[in-house]
Tab-separated table of C-alpha atoms and ligand atoms in Angstrom:
chain	number	residue	atom	x	y	z
A	1	MET	CA	0.146	0.128	-0.075
A	2	ALA	CA	2.705	2.490	0.986
A	3	ALA	CA	4.853	1.492	-2.057
A	4	HIS	CA	1.608	1.892	-4.120
A	5	PHE	CA	1.439	5.355	-2.734
A	6	LEU	CA	5.055	6.158	-3.176
A	7	PHE	CA	4.913	5.116	-6.718
A	8	LEU	CA	1.745	7.508	-7.528
A	9	ALA	CA	3.459	10.246	-5.825
A	10	LEU	CA	6.698	9.843	-7.981
A	11	LEU	CA	4.512	9.446	-11.172
A	12	ALA	CA	2.691	12.640	-10.152
A	13	LEU	CA	6.032	14.464	-9.522
A	14	ALA	CA	7.669	13.282	-12.733
A	15	SER	CA	4.663	14.107	-14.878
A	16	SER	CA	4.277	17.615	-13.408
A	17	HIS	CA	7.851	18.118	-14.350
A	18	ALA	CA	7.392	16.752	-17.893
A	19	ILE	CA	4.616	19.172	-18.695
A	20	ALA	CA	6.286	22.263	-16.923
A	21	SER	CA	7.754	25.126	-18.938
A	22	ASP	CA	9.641	28.206	-17.324
A	23	PRO	CA	9.261	27.514	-13.405
A	24	SER	CA	6.288	29.604	-11.987
A	25	GLN	CA	7.246	32.820	-10.026
A	26	LEU	CA	7.041	32.987	-6.105
A	27	GLN	CA	6.896	36.843	-6.080
A	28	ASP	CA	5.422	39.629	-7.916
A	29	PHE	CA	8.468	40.076	-10.168
A	30	CYS	CA	12.431	39.056	-10.122
A	31	VAL	CA	14.007	41.701	-12.333
A	32	ALA	CA	17.076	39.793	-13.450
A	33	ASP	CA	20.425	40.983	-12.059
A	34	LEU	CA	22.394	40.135	-15.441
A	35	HIS	CA	25.755	40.812	-13.860
A	36	SER	CA	25.375	38.524	-10.811
A	37	ASP	CA	28.024	35.754	-10.344
A	38	VAL	CA	25.498	33.507	-8.878
A	39	PHE	CA	24.283	30.951	-11.498
A	40	VAL	CA	20.495	29.827	-10.903
A	41	ASN	CA	17.878	28.462	-13.200
A	42	GLY	CA	17.318	31.975	-15.031
A	43	PHE	CA	18.775	35.001	-13.098
A	44	VAL	CA	18.991	35.978	-9.429
A	45	CYS	CA	16.649	38.797	-8.586
A	46	LYS	CA	17.879	42.426	-8.048
A	47	ASP	CA	16.709	44.023	-4.944
A	48	PRO	CA	13.058	44.438	-5.444
A	49	LYS	CA	13.100	47.986	-3.556
A	50	MET	CA	15.364	49.118	-6.496
A	51	ALA	CA	13.120	48.315	-9.371
A	52	LYS	CA	12.291	50.775	-11.925
A	53	ALA	CA	9.840	51.167	-14.544
A	54	GLU	CA	12.776	50.868	-17.052
A	55	ASP	CA	13.284	47.359	-15.775
A	56	PHE	CA	9.983	46.421	-17.419
A	57	PHE	CA	10.479	48.342	-20.547
A	58	PHE	CA	11.960	47.835	-24.137
A	59	SER	CA	11.840	50.252	-27.012
A	60	GLY	CA	12.486	49.480	-30.633
A	61	LEU	CA	10.099	47.081	-31.934
A	62	ASP	CA	8.683	49.746	-34.305
A	63	LYS	CA	11.908	49.379	-36.319
A	64	PRO	CA	12.000	46.677	-38.977
A	65	GLY	CA	15.058	44.230	-38.688
A	66	ASP	CA	17.639	44.375	-41.691
A	67	THR	CA	16.654	41.525	-44.090
A	68	GLY	CA	19.517	42.305	-46.274
A	69	ASN	CA	21.022	38.884	-45.668
A	70	LYS	CA	21.149	35.454	-47.341
A	71	LEU	CA	17.864	34.448	-46.003
A	72	GLY	CA	15.938	37.630	-46.442
A	73	SER	CA	14.621	37.590	-42.818
A	74	ASN	CA	15.503	39.038	-39.320
A	75	VAL	CA	14.130	38.120	-35.968
A	76	THR	CA	14.307	40.571	-33.180
A	77	LEU	CA	13.750	38.853	-29.976
A	78	VAL	CA	12.889	40.739	-26.611
A	79	ASP	CA	13.801	38.062	-24.059
A	80	VAL	CA	15.192	38.296	-20.644
A	81	ASN	CA	18.550	39.343	-21.869
A	82	LYS	CA	17.030	42.452	-23.352
A	83	LEU	CA	14.290	42.962	-20.895
A	84	ALA	CA	15.236	42.038	-17.343
A	85	GLY	CA	11.908	42.422	-15.873
A	86	LEU	CA	11.021	39.108	-18.014
A	87	ASN	CA	12.910	37.008	-15.410
A	88	THR	CA	10.730	34.272	-13.948
A	89	LEU	CA	7.806	35.449	-15.951
A	90	GLY	CA	7.764	32.618	-18.627
A	91	ILE	CA	7.112	35.009	-21.621
A	92	SER	CA	9.029	36.695	-24.351
A	93	LEU	CA	8.231	38.695	-27.751
A	94	ALA	CA	9.710	38.563	-31.078
A	95	ARG	CA	9.381	40.707	-34.284
A	96	LEU	CA	9.865	38.902	-37.320
A	97	ASP	CA	10.669	40.824	-40.837
A	98	PHE	CA	10.653	39.298	-44.125
A	99	ALA	CA	11.880	40.464	-47.583
A	100	PRO	CA	9.861	39.000	-50.531
A	101	TYR	CA	10.568	35.504	-50.449
A	102	GLY	CA	12.414	35.838	-47.053
A	103	LEU	CA	12.664	32.617	-45.130
A	104	ASN	CA	12.897	31.715	-41.282
A	105	PRO	CA	14.510	28.575	-41.892
A	106	PRO	CA	13.574	25.404	-40.023
A	107	HIS	CA	14.311	25.755	-36.325
A	108	THR	CA	12.971	24.894	-33.026
A	109	HIS	CA	12.739	26.712	-29.692
A	110	PRO	CA	13.717	24.103	-27.000
A	111	ARG	CA	11.977	26.078	-24.271
A	112	GLY	CA	8.815	27.733	-25.587
A	113	THR	CA	5.639	27.493	-27.717
A	114	GLU	CA	5.314	30.339	-30.206
A	115	ILE	CA	2.172	32.035	-31.085
A	116	LEU	CA	2.332	34.255	-34.040
A	117	VAL	CA	0.178	36.951	-35.566
A	118	VAL	CA	0.826	38.287	-39.187
A	119	LEU	CA	0.371	42.234	-39.185
A	120	GLU	CA	1.587	42.805	-42.835
A	121	GLY	CA	1.904	40.623	-45.948
A	122	THR	CA	1.547	36.785	-46.141
A	123	LEU	CA	3.575	33.829	-44.676
A	124	TYR	CA	3.716	30.152	-45.531
A	125	VAL	CA	4.248	28.504	-42.115
A	126	GLY	CA	4.422	25.018	-40.840
A	127	PHE	CA	5.721	22.558	-38.226
A	128	VAL	CA	6.614	18.992	-38.292
A	129	THR	CA	5.593	16.388	-35.414
A	130	SER	CA	7.950	14.329	-33.478
A	131	ASN	CA	8.841	10.585	-34.790
A	132	PRO	CA	7.310	8.201	-36.094
A	133	ASN	CA	4.868	10.347	-38.056
A	134	ASN	CA	6.766	13.678	-38.802
A	135	GLN	CA	3.461	14.925	-40.065
A	136	LEU	CA	3.548	18.476	-41.530
A	137	PHE	CA	1.052	21.041	-40.360
A	138	SER	CA	1.160	24.143	-42.723
A	139	LYS	CA	-0.781	27.109	-43.799
A	140	VAL	CA	-0.656	30.371	-45.789
A	141	LEU	CA	-1.403	33.130	-43.288
A	142	HIS	CA	-2.514	36.590	-44.166
A	143	GLU	CA	-2.787	39.809	-42.284
A	144	GLY	CA	-4.478	39.160	-38.833
A	145	ASP	CA	-4.025	35.517	-38.851
A	146	VAL	CA	-2.503	33.551	-36.285
A	147	PHE	CA	-0.694	30.118	-36.026
A	148	VAL	CA	0.726	28.298	-33.215
A	149	PHE	CA	4.101	26.397	-33.096
A	150	PRO	CA	4.121	23.901	-30.259
A	151	GLN	CA	7.328	23.804	-27.841
A	152	GLY	CA	10.284	21.997	-29.410
A	153	LEU	CA	8.864	21.108	-32.797
A	154	ILE	CA	10.782	22.117	-35.851
A	155	HIS	CA	8.911	24.985	-37.771
A	156	PHE	CA	9.672	27.470	-40.457
A	157	GLN	CA	8.199	30.756	-41.782
A	158	PHE	CA	8.466	31.701	-45.667
A	159	ASN	CA	7.296	35.218	-47.248
A	160	ASN	CA	5.804	33.807	-50.500
A	161	GLY	CA	4.776	37.094	-51.521
A	162	LYS	CA	6.139	40.196	-53.424
A	163	THR	CA	5.983	42.538	-50.647
A	164	SER	CA	7.786	42.460	-47.388
A	165	THR	CA	6.090	40.910	-44.129
A	166	VAL	CA	6.068	41.713	-40.590
A	167	ALA	CA	4.715	39.292	-37.935
A	168	LEU	CA	5.035	39.458	-34.201
A	169	ALA	CA	5.236	36.177	-31.860
A	170	GLY	CA	4.973	35.738	-28.329
A	171	LEU	CA	6.968	32.972	-26.793
A	172	SER	CA	6.165	30.782	-23.528
A	173	SER	CA	9.752	31.416	-21.976
A	174	GLN	CA	11.769	34.123	-20.692
A	175	ASN	CA	14.488	32.602	-22.830
A	176	PRO	CA	12.825	30.235	-25.483
A	177	GLY	CA	16.282	29.653	-27.225
A	178	VAL	CA	16.840	28.822	-31.133
A	179	ILE	CA	18.254	25.964	-32.843
A	180	THR	CA	18.482	26.435	-36.376
A	181	ILE	CA	18.500	22.927	-37.914
A	182	ALA	CA	20.814	23.503	-40.856
A	183	ASN	CA	23.344	25.817	-38.838
A	184	ALA	CA	23.610	23.381	-35.860
A	185	VAL	CA	24.077	20.400	-38.091
A	186	PHE	CA	26.249	21.637	-40.988
A	187	GLY	CA	27.722	24.772	-39.055
A	188	ALA	CA	28.862	23.049	-35.906
A	189	LYS	CA	32.031	24.190	-34.463
A	190	PRO	CA	34.126	22.235	-34.510
A	191	PRO	CA	32.546	20.383	-37.393
A	192	ILE	CA	30.544	17.041	-36.965
A	193	SER	CA	32.339	14.155	-38.857
A	194	ASP	CA	31.375	14.092	-42.387
A	195	GLU	CA	30.894	10.467	-42.145
A	196	VAL	CA	28.373	10.987	-39.646
A	197	LEU	CA	26.449	13.528	-41.614
A	198	ALA	CA	26.793	11.733	-44.942
A	199	LYS	CA	25.285	8.572	-43.511
A	200	ALA	CA	22.652	10.530	-41.680
A	201	PHE	CA	21.556	12.684	-44.632
A	202	GLN	CA	22.142	10.036	-47.358
A	203	LEU	CA	24.624	12.156	-49.101
A	204	ASP	CA	28.189	11.734	-50.359
A	205	LYS	CA	31.009	13.191	-48.179
A	206	LYS	CA	31.817	15.604	-50.970
A	207	THR	CA	28.378	17.318	-50.503
A	208	VAL	CA	28.748	17.209	-46.931
A	209	ASP	CA	32.192	18.945	-47.161
A	210	TRP	CA	30.592	21.683	-49.694
A	211	LEU	CA	27.637	22.153	-47.066
A	212	GLN	CA	29.945	22.387	-44.186
A	213	ALA	CA	32.067	24.908	-46.036
A	214	GLN	CA	29.013	27.292	-46.353
A	215	PHE	CA	28.266	30.254	-44.354
A	216	TRP	CA	25.210	29.604	-42.249
A	217	THR	CA	23.273	32.889	-41.569
A	218	ASP	CA	22.060	33.359	-38.086
A	219	ASN	CA	18.833	35.856	-38.804
A	220	ASN	CA	18.391	35.924	-34.857
A	221	ASN	CA	19.133	39.110	-32.956
B	301	NAG	C1	19.165	42.131	-38.186
B	301	NAG	O1	18.760	43.427	-37.976
B	301	NAG	C2	19.552	44.260	-37.161
B	301	NAG	C3	18.700	45.597	-36.967
B	301	NAG	O2	18.790	46.153	-38.212
B	301	NAG	C4	21.060	44.320	-37.446
B	301	NAG	O3	21.737	44.861	-36.581
B	301	NAG	C5	21.388	42.763	-37.836
B	301	NAG	O4	22.755	42.766	-38.362
B	301	NAG	C6	20.322	42.101	-38.704
B	301	NAG	N1	20.993	40.535	-38.802
B	301	NAG	C7	21.114	39.874	-39.881
B	301	NAG	C8	21.519	38.359	-39.889
B	301	NAG	O5	20.900	40.315	-41.003
């Protein structure tokens, strides 16, 4: 009986951890002390008596990111590193700019779900589910359309139109993180063995070497 109870308690504990995103806060706010030498999960709080309105403020999302790069896109993320008041609050915001035919390439946010709204232009977006199905859910979005990309899944956004596109995205983490698939795989430093990548991607080593020699643009700011 006791063992049964212990098992259930452990199961509840394990599953509550499995569904958790950023941990929930234990006070109104905890403005990040970005310069502290103490390392915790997130950032330590600066003295709450010293908090100012500026700690909860960021200015500049009216300005488009520069899309004059190989991908034709630019993501301006306002996370805890740019807005210290986000610490412990489990949320962040991004502005996405796309030149005509600009691409935000396949990537994942290891720590956050993303909800996106198109403010101007159009976007072809999609995400792919985990193995074994790897099902693609995709859609063409227009002004005012909203799409959600579940936490951790590979997704992309492509401006399939002749005009530039602007979108805003909320993310369910103070620090959602980005892993751009191609950059991480072919641009790893030091490089992943070409034997490994040739086998994994069903390519010959020459093609892998060529890919590894490319410059992999990071469009995240
Ligand atoms: C994105 O835009 C910012 C602001 O204009 C710029 O500083 C940055 O270099 C751009 N990044 C890329 C990869 O183009």
